[in-house]
Every structure is written in structure tokens, then in C-alpha cells.
CSV table of C-alpha atoms in Angstrom, one decimal:
chain,number,residue,atom,x,y,z
A,1,MET,CA,0.0,0.0,0.0
A,2,VAL,CA,1.0,3.6,-0.4
A,3,ASP,CA,2.4,5.5,2.6
A,4,GLN,CA,2.4,9.3,2.9
A,5,TYR,CA,5.4,10.2,5.0
A,6,SER,CA,5.9,13.6,6.5
A,7,PRO,CA,7.9,16.4,4.8
A,8,PRO,CA,10.6,18.2,6.7
A,9,GLU,CA,9.7,21.2,8.8
A,10,ARG,CA,12.1,23.5,7.0
A,11,GLU,CA,10.6,26.3,5.0
A,12,PRO,CA,12.1,26.9,1.5
A,13,GLU,CA,14.4,29.7,0.7
A,14,ARG,CA,12.1,31.8,-1.4
A,15,GLU,CA,14.7,33.7,-3.5
A,16,ALA,CA,17.0,30.7,-4.2
A,17,GLU,CA,14.6,28.2,-5.7
A,18,GLY,CA,14.8,29.2,-9.3
A,19,PRO,CA,14.5,32.1,-11.8
A,20,MET,CA,11.2,34.1,-11.5
A,21,LEU,CA,9.8,31.8,-8.9
A,22,MET,CA,6.4,30.2,-9.6
A,23,ASN,CA,3.8,29.8,-6.9
A,24,ARG,CA,1.4,27.1,-5.9
A,25,ARG,CA,-0.6,26.4,-9.0
A,26,SER,CA,2.1,27.4,-11.4
A,27,PHE,CA,3.0,24.3,-13.5
A,28,LEU,CA,0.9,22.3,-11.0
A,29,ALA,CA,-0.5,18.9,-11.9
A,30,GLY,CA,-4.2,19.0,-12.9
A,31,ALA,CA,-7.2,18.9,-10.7
A,32,GLY,CA,-8.5,15.6,-12.1
A,33,GLY,CA,-6.4,13.3,-9.8
A,34,VAL,CA,-8.0,11.1,-7.1
A,35,ALA,CA,-6.7,11.3,-3.6
A,36,LEU,CA,-4.4,8.4,-2.7
A,37,THR,CA,-6.2,7.5,0.5
A,38,THR,CA,-9.6,7.3,-1.3
A,39,LEU,CA,-8.5,4.3,-3.4
A,40,LEU,CA,-5.9,2.6,-1.3
A,41,ALA,CA,-7.2,1.0,1.9
A,42,GLY,CA,-4.6,0.9,4.6
A,43,CYS,CA,-0.9,2.0,4.4
A,44,GLN,CA,2.4,0.3,3.8
A,45,ARG,CA,4.7,1.4,6.6
A,46,GLY,CA,7.3,3.8,5.3
A,47,THR,CA,10.2,1.7,6.6
A,48,ASP,CA,8.9,-1.3,4.6
A,49,ALA,CA,8.7,0.6,1.3
A,50,ASN,CA,11.4,-0.2,-1.3
A,51,LEU,CA,10.5,2.7,-3.6
A,52,ARG,CA,9.9,6.3,-2.4
A,53,LEU,CA,8.4,9.0,-4.5
A,54,ALA,CA,8.1,12.7,-3.6
A,55,MET,CA,5.7,14.4,-5.9
A,56,LEU,CA,2.8,16.9,-6.3
A,57,ALA,CA,-0.3,15.4,-4.7
A,58,ASN,CA,-2.2,13.3,-7.3
A,59,SER,CA,0.3,14.0,-10.2
A,60,VAL,CA,0.4,10.2,-10.4
A,61,PRO,CA,-3.2,8.8,-9.8
A,62,ALA,CA,-3.5,6.2,-7.1
A,63,GLN,CA,-4.6,3.6,-9.6
A,64,LEU,CA,-1.2,3.8,-11.3
A,65,LEU,CA,0.7,3.5,-8.0
A,66,ARG,CA,-1.4,0.4,-7.2
A,67,ALA,CA,-0.8,-1.1,-10.7
A,68,PHE,CA,3.0,-0.8,-10.2
A,69,GLN,CA,2.8,-2.5,-6.8
A,70,GLN,CA,1.0,-5.4,-8.5
A,71,LEU,CA,3.7,-6.0,-11.1
A,72,GLY,CA,5.3,-8.8,-9.1
A,73,ASP,CA,9.1,-9.0,-9.5
A,74,GLN,CA,9.1,-5.7,-11.6
A,75,GLY,CA,7.1,-3.7,-9.0
A,76,GLY,CA,7.4,-3.1,-5.3
A,77,ASN,CA,6.0,-1.3,-2.2
A,78,VAL,CA,5.7,2.4,-2.8
A,79,ALA,CA,5.8,5.2,-0.2
A,80,VAL,CA,4.6,8.6,-1.4
A,81,ASN,CA,5.6,12.0,0.1
A,82,PRO,CA,2.8,14.2,-1.5
A,83,GLN,CA,3.4,18.0,-1.6
A,84,ASP,CA,1.0,20.7,-2.7
A,85,SER,CA,3.7,22.9,-4.4
A,86,LEU,CA,6.9,22.8,-6.3
A,87,VAL,CA,8.4,25.1,-3.7
A,88,LYS,CA,8.1,22.3,-1.1
A,89,LEU,CA,9.5,19.7,-3.4
A,90,TYR,CA,12.4,21.9,-4.2
A,91,SER,CA,12.9,22.4,-0.5
A,92,LEU,CA,13.1,18.6,0.0
A,93,LEU,CA,16.0,18.5,-2.5
A,94,GLN,CA,17.7,21.4,-0.7
A,95,GLY,CA,17.2,19.8,2.7
A,96,TRP,CA,18.8,16.5,1.6
A,97,HIS,CA,21.7,18.4,0.0
A,98,HIS,CA,22.3,20.5,3.1
A,99,PRO,CA,20.5,18.9,6.1
A,100,PRO,CA,19.6,21.6,8.5
A,101,ASP,CA,21.0,21.2,12.0
A,102,GLY,CA,18.6,19.7,14.4
A,103,ALA,CA,15.7,19.6,11.9
A,104,THR,CA,13.7,16.5,11.0
A,105,VAL,CA,14.3,15.5,7.4
A,106,ALA,CA,12.1,13.2,5.4
A,107,PRO,CA,13.7,9.9,4.1
A,108,VAL,CA,15.4,10.6,0.8
A,109,ALA,CA,13.1,9.7,-2.1
A,110,ASP,CA,14.2,7.6,-5.0
A,111,TRP,CA,12.5,10.0,-7.4
A,112,VAL,CA,11.3,13.6,-6.9
A,113,SER,CA,8.8,15.3,-9.2
A,114,LEU,CA,9.8,18.7,-10.6
A,115,ALA,CA,8.5,20.9,-13.4
A,116,ASP,CA,10.9,21.4,-16.3
A,117,TYR,CA,11.2,25.1,-15.4
A,118,TRP,CA,12.9,24.1,-12.2
A,119,LEU,CA,15.4,21.8,-13.8
A,120,ALA,CA,18.1,24.4,-14.5
A,121,PRO,CA,18.4,25.7,-10.9
A,122,ALA,CA,18.3,22.2,-9.5
A,123,ILE,CA,21.3,21.4,-11.6
A,124,GLN,CA,23.1,24.6,-10.9
A,125,GLN,CA,22.7,24.1,-7.1
A,126,ASN,CA,24.0,20.5,-7.4
A,127,LEU,CA,20.7,19.2,-5.9
A,128,ILE,CA,20.3,16.4,-8.5
A,129,LYS,CA,22.5,14.1,-10.5
A,130,PRO,CA,22.4,12.8,-14.1
A,131,LEU,CA,20.4,9.7,-15.0
A,132,ASN,CA,21.5,6.5,-16.8
A,133,VAL,CA,18.7,5.8,-19.2
A,134,SER,CA,20.5,3.3,-21.3
A,135,SER,CA,18.5,0.4,-19.8
A,136,LEU,CA,15.1,2.0,-20.2
A,137,THR,CA,13.2,0.0,-22.9
A,138,SER,CA,11.0,2.9,-24.1
A,139,TRP,CA,13.5,5.8,-23.9
A,140,LYS,CA,14.7,5.6,-27.5
A,141,SER,CA,11.1,5.5,-28.8
A,142,LEU,CA,10.3,8.9,-27.2
A,143,ALA,CA,9.9,11.9,-29.6
A,144,PRO,CA,13.1,14.0,-29.8
A,145,VAL,CA,11.5,16.9,-28.0
A,146,TRP,CA,11.8,15.0,-24.7
A,147,PRO,CA,15.6,14.1,-24.7
A,148,GLU,CA,16.2,17.7,-26.0
A,149,LEU,CA,14.3,19.1,-23.0
A,150,VAL,CA,16.2,17.2,-20.3
A,151,ARG,CA,19.7,17.0,-21.9
A,152,ARG,CA,21.6,19.8,-20.1
A,153,SER,CA,25.0,21.1,-19.4
A,154,ALA,CA,26.4,21.3,-15.9
A,155,GLU,CA,25.1,24.8,-15.9
A,156,GLY,CA,21.6,23.6,-16.6
A,157,LEU,CA,21.4,24.9,-20.1
A,158,PRO,CA,20.2,22.9,-23.1
A,159,SER,CA,23.1,21.1,-24.6
A,160,THR,CA,23.4,18.5,-27.5
A,161,ASP,CA,26.3,16.8,-25.7
A,162,GLY,CA,25.1,17.2,-22.1
A,163,ASP,CA,23.8,14.6,-19.7
A,164,ILE,CA,20.2,13.4,-19.2
A,165,TRP,CA,19.1,15.0,-15.9
A,166,ALA,CA,15.4,13.9,-15.7
A,167,MET,CA,12.7,11.8,-17.2
A,168,PRO,CA,9.4,13.4,-18.2
A,169,TYR,CA,6.2,11.5,-17.2
A,170,ARG,CA,3.3,14.0,-17.9
A,171,TRP,CA,2.9,17.3,-19.7
A,172,SER,CA,0.3,20.0,-20.3
A,173,HIS,CA,-0.1,23.1,-22.4
A,174,LEU,CA,-1.6,26.6,-21.9
A,175,VAL,CA,-5.1,27.0,-23.3
A,176,LEU,CA,-7.5,30.0,-23.7
A,177,LEU,CA,-10.6,29.2,-21.6
A,178,TYR,CA,-13.7,31.3,-21.9
A,179,ASP,CA,-17.4,31.6,-21.1
A,180,ALA,CA,-19.1,31.4,-24.5
A,181,THR,CA,-22.4,32.8,-23.0
A,182,ARG,CA,-20.7,36.1,-22.2
A,183,LEU,CA,-19.6,36.7,-25.8
A,184,PRO,CA,-21.6,37.8,-28.9
A,185,ARG,CA,-23.2,35.0,-30.7
A,186,ASP,CA,-20.9,33.1,-33.1
A,187,GLN,CA,-17.9,35.1,-31.8
A,188,ALA,CA,-15.7,32.3,-30.4
A,189,LEU,CA,-12.2,33.1,-29.4
A,190,SER,CA,-9.4,31.4,-31.4
A,191,THR,CA,-6.1,33.3,-31.2
A,192,TRP,CA,-4.1,35.0,-28.5
A,193,ALA,CA,-4.9,38.3,-30.3
A,194,ASP,CA,-8.6,37.7,-29.6
A,195,LEU,CA,-7.8,38.6,-25.9
A,196,LEU,CA,-7.6,42.2,-27.2
A,197,ARG,CA,-11.3,42.3,-28.3
A,198,PRO,CA,-13.3,45.2,-26.9
A,199,GLU,CA,-15.9,43.0,-25.2
A,200,LEU,CA,-13.0,41.5,-23.1
A,201,THR,CA,-11.9,44.8,-21.6
A,202,ARG,CA,-11.1,44.2,-17.9
A,203,ARG,CA,-12.6,40.7,-18.3
A,204,VAL,CA,-9.4,38.7,-18.7
A,205,ILE,CA,-7.3,36.9,-16.1
A,206,LEU,CA,-3.7,36.0,-16.9
A,207,PRO,CA,-1.1,34.0,-15.0
A,208,ASP,CA,0.8,36.0,-12.4
A,209,HIS,CA,4.1,35.2,-13.9
A,210,PRO,CA,6.3,37.2,-16.3
A,211,ARG,CA,7.6,34.4,-18.5
A,212,LEU,CA,4.1,33.0,-19.1
A,213,VAL,CA,2.5,36.4,-19.9
A,214,ILE,CA,5.4,37.7,-22.0
A,215,GLY,CA,5.8,34.3,-23.6
A,216,LEU,CA,2.2,34.0,-24.8
A,217,ALA,CA,2.5,37.6,-26.1
A,218,GLN,CA,5.6,36.7,-28.0
A,219,LYS,CA,3.7,33.7,-29.6
A,220,ALA,CA,0.9,36.2,-30.5
A,221,VAL,CA,3.3,38.4,-32.5
A,222,GLY,CA,5.1,35.5,-34.1
A,223,ALA,CA,8.2,35.3,-32.0
A,224,SER,CA,9.8,32.7,-29.8
A,225,ALA,CA,8.8,32.7,-26.1
A,226,ASN,CA,12.6,32.2,-25.3
A,227,SER,CA,13.8,35.4,-27.1
A,228,ALA,CA,17.0,36.6,-25.4
A,229,ASP,CA,15.9,40.3,-25.8
A,230,PRO,CA,12.1,40.8,-25.6
A,231,ASP,CA,12.7,44.5,-26.1
A,232,ALA,CA,13.9,43.8,-29.6
A,233,VAL,CA,10.8,41.7,-30.6
A,234,GLN,CA,8.8,43.7,-33.1
A,235,GLY,CA,5.3,44.5,-31.9
A,236,LEU,CA,5.7,42.9,-28.5
A,237,LYS,CA,5.5,46.0,-26.3
A,238,PRO,CA,2.4,47.5,-28.0
A,239,PHE,CA,0.7,44.1,-27.7
A,240,LEU,CA,1.6,43.8,-24.0
A,241,ASN,CA,0.4,47.3,-23.3
A,242,ASP,CA,-2.9,46.6,-25.0
A,243,LEU,CA,-3.2,43.2,-23.3
A,244,HIS,CA,-2.6,44.8,-19.9
A,245,GLN,CA,-5.6,47.1,-20.4
A,246,GLN,CA,-7.8,44.0,-20.9
A,247,VAL,CA,-6.7,42.3,-17.6
A,248,ARG,CA,-8.9,42.2,-14.6
A,249,ALA,CA,-6.3,40.4,-12.6
A,250,TYR,CA,-3.0,38.5,-12.8
A,251,ASP,CA,-3.9,35.4,-10.7
A,252,THR,CA,-2.4,31.9,-10.7
A,253,ASP,CA,-4.4,30.5,-7.8
A,254,HIS,CA,-8.1,31.4,-8.3
A,255,TYR,CA,-8.5,32.1,-12.0
A,256,LEU,CA,-10.8,29.2,-12.6
A,257,GLU,CA,-13.1,30.1,-9.8
A,258,ALA,CA,-13.3,33.7,-11.1
A,259,LEU,CA,-14.4,32.4,-14.5
A,260,ILE,CA,-17.0,30.1,-13.1
A,261,VAL,CA,-18.7,32.7,-10.9
A,262,GLY,CA,-18.7,35.3,-13.7
A,263,ASP,CA,-16.0,37.6,-12.5
A,264,ALA,CA,-14.1,37.1,-15.8
A,265,THR,CA,-15.0,36.1,-19.3
A,266,ALA,CA,-11.7,34.6,-20.4
A,267,VAL,CA,-8.7,33.1,-18.6
A,268,VAL,CA,-5.4,31.4,-19.6
A,269,GLY,CA,-4.7,28.2,-17.8
A,270,TRP,CA,-3.1,24.7,-18.1
A,271,SER,CA,-4.9,22.0,-20.0
A,272,ASP,CA,-5.0,19.4,-17.2
A,273,ASP,CA,-6.5,22.0,-14.9
A,274,VAL,CA,-9.1,23.0,-17.5
A,275,LEU,CA,-10.2,19.7,-18.8
A,276,PRO,CA,-12.3,18.6,-15.8
A,277,LEU,CA,-14.1,21.9,-15.8
A,278,LEU,CA,-15.0,21.6,-19.5
A,279,LYS,CA,-16.8,18.4,-18.7
A,280,GLN,CA,-18.7,19.9,-15.8
A,281,TYR,CA,-19.6,23.4,-17.1
A,282,GLN,CA,-21.2,23.3,-20.6
A,283,GLN,CA,-20.9,27.1,-21.1
A,284,LEU,CA,-17.1,27.0,-21.0
A,285,ALA,CA,-15.0,26.5,-24.1
A,286,ALA,CA,-11.3,26.2,-24.6
A,287,VAL,CA,-9.0,26.7,-27.6
A,288,VAL,CA,-5.3,26.3,-28.4
A,289,PRO,CA,-4.3,29.2,-30.5
A,290,PRO,CA,-2.9,28.0,-33.9
A,291,GLU,CA,0.2,30.3,-33.5
A,292,GLY,CA,1.4,28.0,-30.8
A,293,THR,CA,1.3,27.8,-27.0
A,294,LEU,CA,3.5,27.3,-24.0
A,295,LEU,CA,4.3,23.8,-22.6
A,296,SER,CA,5.1,22.4,-19.2
A,297,ALA,CA,6.3,18.9,-18.2
A,298,GLN,CA,6.5,17.1,-14.9
A,299,LEU,CA,9.8,15.3,-14.6
A,300,TRP,CA,11.3,12.6,-12.3
A,301,VAL,CA,14.7,13.7,-11.0
A,302,GLN,CA,17.1,12.0,-8.6
A,303,SER,CA,18.6,13.7,-5.5
A,304,GLU,CA,22.3,13.8,-5.4
A,305,ALA,CA,21.9,12.2,-1.9
A,306,ILE,CA,20.9,8.8,-3.5
A,307,PRO,CA,24.0,6.6,-3.7
A,308,GLU,CA,22.9,4.9,-7.0
A,309,GLN,CA,19.9,4.0,-9.1
A,310,SER,CA,18.3,0.8,-7.9
A,311,PRO,CA,16.8,-1.7,-10.3
A,312,LEU,CA,13.4,-1.1,-8.8
A,313,ALA,CA,13.8,2.7,-9.3
A,314,LEU,CA,14.6,2.1,-13.0
A,315,ASN,CA,11.6,-0.2,-13.3
A,316,TRP,CA,9.5,2.7,-12.1
A,317,LEU,CA,10.8,4.9,-15.0
A,318,ASP,CA,10.1,2.1,-17.5
A,319,PHE,CA,6.6,1.8,-16.1
A,320,CYS,CA,6.0,5.6,-16.5
A,321,LEU,CA,6.9,5.3,-20.2
A,322,GLY,CA,4.6,2.4,-20.9
A,323,ASP,CA,1.3,2.3,-22.8
A,324,ASP,CA,-0.7,1.3,-19.8
A,325,PHE,CA,0.6,4.3,-17.8
A,326,ALA,CA,-0.4,6.6,-20.7
A,327,LYS,CA,-3.9,5.2,-20.9
A,328,GLN,CA,-4.6,5.3,-17.1
A,329,LEU,CA,-3.0,8.7,-16.7
A,330,ALA,CA,-5.5,10.0,-19.3
A,331,ILE,CA,-8.4,8.2,-17.6
A,332,TYR,CA,-7.7,9.0,-14.0
A,333,GLY,CA,-5.4,12.0,-14.2
A,334,GLN,CA,-6.9,13.6,-17.3
A,335,SER,CA,-3.3,14.4,-18.4
A,336,THR,CA,-1.0,13.4,-21.2
A,337,SER,CA,2.0,11.1,-21.2
A,338,PRO,CA,5.2,12.0,-23.2
A,339,SER,CA,4.5,8.8,-25.3
A,340,LEU,CA,1.5,10.6,-26.7
A,341,TRP,CA,3.4,13.6,-28.1
A,342,GLY,CA,2.5,14.4,-31.7
A,343,VAL,CA,-0.4,11.9,-31.7
A,344,GLY,CA,-3.5,13.0,-33.6
A,345,PRO,CA,-6.8,13.6,-31.8
A,346,ASN,CA,-8.4,10.4,-33.0
A,347,ASP,CA,-5.5,8.3,-31.6
A,348,LEU,CA,-5.5,9.8,-28.1
A,349,PRO,CA,-7.1,8.0,-25.2
A,350,GLN,CA,-10.8,8.8,-25.3
A,351,PRO,CA,-10.7,11.1,-22.2
A,352,LEU,CA,-8.3,13.4,-24.0
A,353,GLN,CA,-10.2,13.6,-27.3
A,354,GLN,CA,-12.9,16.0,-26.2
A,355,PRO,CA,-13.4,18.8,-26.5
A,356,ALA,CA,-11.5,18.8,-29.7
A,357,THR,CA,-10.6,22.5,-29.5
A,358,GLN,CA,-8.4,22.0,-26.4
A,359,VAL,CA,-6.3,19.2,-28.0
A,360,LEU,CA,-2.8,20.2,-29.0
A,361,LEU,CA,-2.7,19.3,-32.6
A,362,PRO,CA,0.6,18.0,-34.0
A,363,GLU,CA,1.0,21.0,-36.3
A,364,VAL,CA,0.4,23.4,-33.3
A,365,ALA,CA,2.7,21.4,-31.1
A,366,ASP,CA,5.5,22.1,-33.6
A,367,GLN,CA,4.9,25.9,-33.0
A,368,SER,CA,4.8,25.5,-29.2
A,369,GLU,CA,7.6,25.9,-26.7
A,370,PHE,CA,8.8,25.0,-23.3
A,371,LEU,CA,10.2,27.9,-21.3
A,372,LEU,CA,14.0,27.5,-21.4
A,373,PRO,CA,16.5,29.0,-18.9
A,374,LEU,CA,17.7,32.4,-19.7
A,375,THR,CA,21.1,34.1,-19.1
A,376,PRO,CA,21.1,36.5,-16.1
A,377,GLU,CA,21.1,39.4,-18.5
A,378,ALA,CA,18.1,38.1,-20.5
A,379,GLU,CA,16.3,37.3,-17.3
A,380,ALA,CA,16.8,40.9,-16.1
A,381,ARG,CA,15.3,42.2,-19.3
A,382,TYR,CA,12.2,40.1,-18.8
A,383,SER,CA,11.9,41.2,-15.2
A,384,ASP,CA,12.2,44.9,-16.2
A,385,LEU,CA,9.6,44.5,-18.9
A,386,TRP,CA,7.3,42.8,-16.5
A,387,GLN,CA,7.7,45.5,-13.8
A,388,ASN,CA,7.2,48.3,-16.3
A,389,LEU,CA,4.0,46.6,-17.5
A,390,ARG,CA,2.6,46.0,-14.1
A,391,SER,CA,3.3,49.6,-13.1
A,392,LYS,CA,1.1,51.0,-15.8
A,393,ALA,CA,-2.3,52.2,-14.7
A,394,GLN,CA,-5.3,50.4,-16.3
A,395,THR,CA,-7.8,52.8,-17.7
């Protein structure tokens, strides 16, 4: 059975976690997971577990944890340390790297879940170590986008000859979610530029994060979300200024609730957060703009405090790359496995096929991007642009 063992008492260092720190729901696993204790009666004692996972709560549905435990010689007893934020997961890695004097530290997990945005700082601070994926049966069948995402230099930057530092196990994409009943008839939203329509003035909620807002604006004007100098992107500043006038709030925590109760007409959110709502609220609609969107992946990383990868730990990675994992993740987690990258709508597991407008089509996926680490100079440019934007009064 799955055991939930306690996290350390240490609070994370807020300024050291990573560039442009993301808060609780930023790059958070979707709301469609089922609580572990709901499905698994009883608990395996933490001391008896031979595989420990530290992850966002419900980022791996309980059904999949149970399926792994039932694999016989290939599986094992799993203990889970569930956290409600990436900050706390990052804090675990920091605590294992530099155990605080006199503080209680959770047992070191075999695998820790991080979002791809946090991979670079984890490498730079020597919190994790490279993985040996040569024995993973499905690794070579993954689309090239995944090895490219996690192959990094010792400085955490993408590198064609770097090491593999993580293994992705689920991903999502930003979508434009709106209440169709609050728009003129037959005036559906379809592009990022549609956020500038007059009827959406002060009726839009955007993520409270500079890279996400500036990134989607760059996609809107036909530029890369990872431009080294956003000030040099033609048309970006006028678009951002116009977009800012449309914004009711920058909110990463309660944007979905605001849309449901009518405080907003359109919001930008992650596909695995949005999908359960689309099935519950018929007035809501979602679209993936054809000019491309932003992507986020959940990764398994290994703490540098782990002596070596055990065979069972590698079995877990193989399990997460399998077809059964992909199907059950879609059913119970309403999220997408890396093995489904580039798959057409009709070939996706049924829970991910509808509504068709929120599916990331292969041709749109080709135009979409993960947020990659920036140089300190580039990061400062984004921060300055964000601060200048937020200081502007909304009329």
C-alpha cells in the first residue's frame, strides 16, 4: 500500500529556488487526480517501502501506483511524500543536500517530481544528478522533444552533448478558456490576439508570472517565447500594453473560480486544470491558438543524496513510459504522457479527445515551446519589462 510520510519542517528559501519563482498552481498537476487515500485502503509502513516518491499530490493517480505494486518482480511497495507545491518539493532537495542542523528531514526519495522550469536551478545548485537511461526499454522511442528538453550542461542549459538529468512523465499546455455565453453569438475566441477584443476589456485573467504572460504575447506576435531580448521583438511592447488594459487580474491561484462565478470572461490556464471543468460546465469553451502555445512537463529527478539508481527505481521509470501508464494517466489524471506527443486527436485515449478544441494538434505542437532557462542578462530584461508593464495604470 502507499504511505504518505511527513515532509521536513524547514521552510524553503524563497529567493533561491529558481528564476522568476512560480507559486502554488504554477505548473501544478491537474485537478483531475483522485486522492491516494480514497482508493488505497490501509498503508504500507514507510520503513517497509522499497520505492519512495516525492511528488505533487495526485500527479500520479493512485490507480497507477497500485498497478505498479501489482507487477510482481518488476514492482514493489511504494511510499509517497505528497506535496502541494513545487516550492516544497524543491525544499526537500535542498534539505537532503544540506541537512539543517537539528531539523527532522524526510527519508530521501528515489524520485522527486519537478517541473521542467525548475530543472536548471536544481542542476546549478547540485541538488540532483544525471540519470543513466540506457537500460530503459522505451526511452529511445520517445519523440526527440523529450531528450532535448532534459539534456543539459552542468550549468543547466540545453546542450546537445550534455547529460540526461530527468525523465518526463506527464505534460500539459496553456489554453485559452472562456465563457461562451458572455460573448456575442458566433464570436468564439481562437487566437491570443482575440484577448484584445473590446468585449473583453477588464474581463481577462492571466497567470501571475512574467515568462508566461510575456511568452504568450511573443507567440501572438510570431516570436519565440525564449527570445533573449524581448525589447527587440517587433510588436511585443504594443501588444503587451494593449493586453494589460484587458486584464482584470493576474492570478495563478483562483482564476478558474473567477471564471465560473462570472468575474471574468476569459482566462489562460493549463490544459490538465481546465479539462475537468469543460466536462462539468457546458458554457465553457477552450481553444489552443494556432500560432502555438507554452508547454510544461513534470519530470522525475534523482537527488544527489541517493547513492545509486536501484533496479526497482529504474523499473518505475520504465513503467511511467509504458502504454498502460499513458492510458490510465488519461483516464484517472486527465493528463498526457510523453509517449502521446505528436499523436493526432483520434489516436489519443478517449478522455483526452474531447473537447477537440483543447487538444494540442501536432502542427500546433510544432509551433509551441517550453520555457527554457535564460542568461542572467536576459532574465533581467524580462523582469524589467514585467515590472514596467505592471506599473502602468489600467484605464
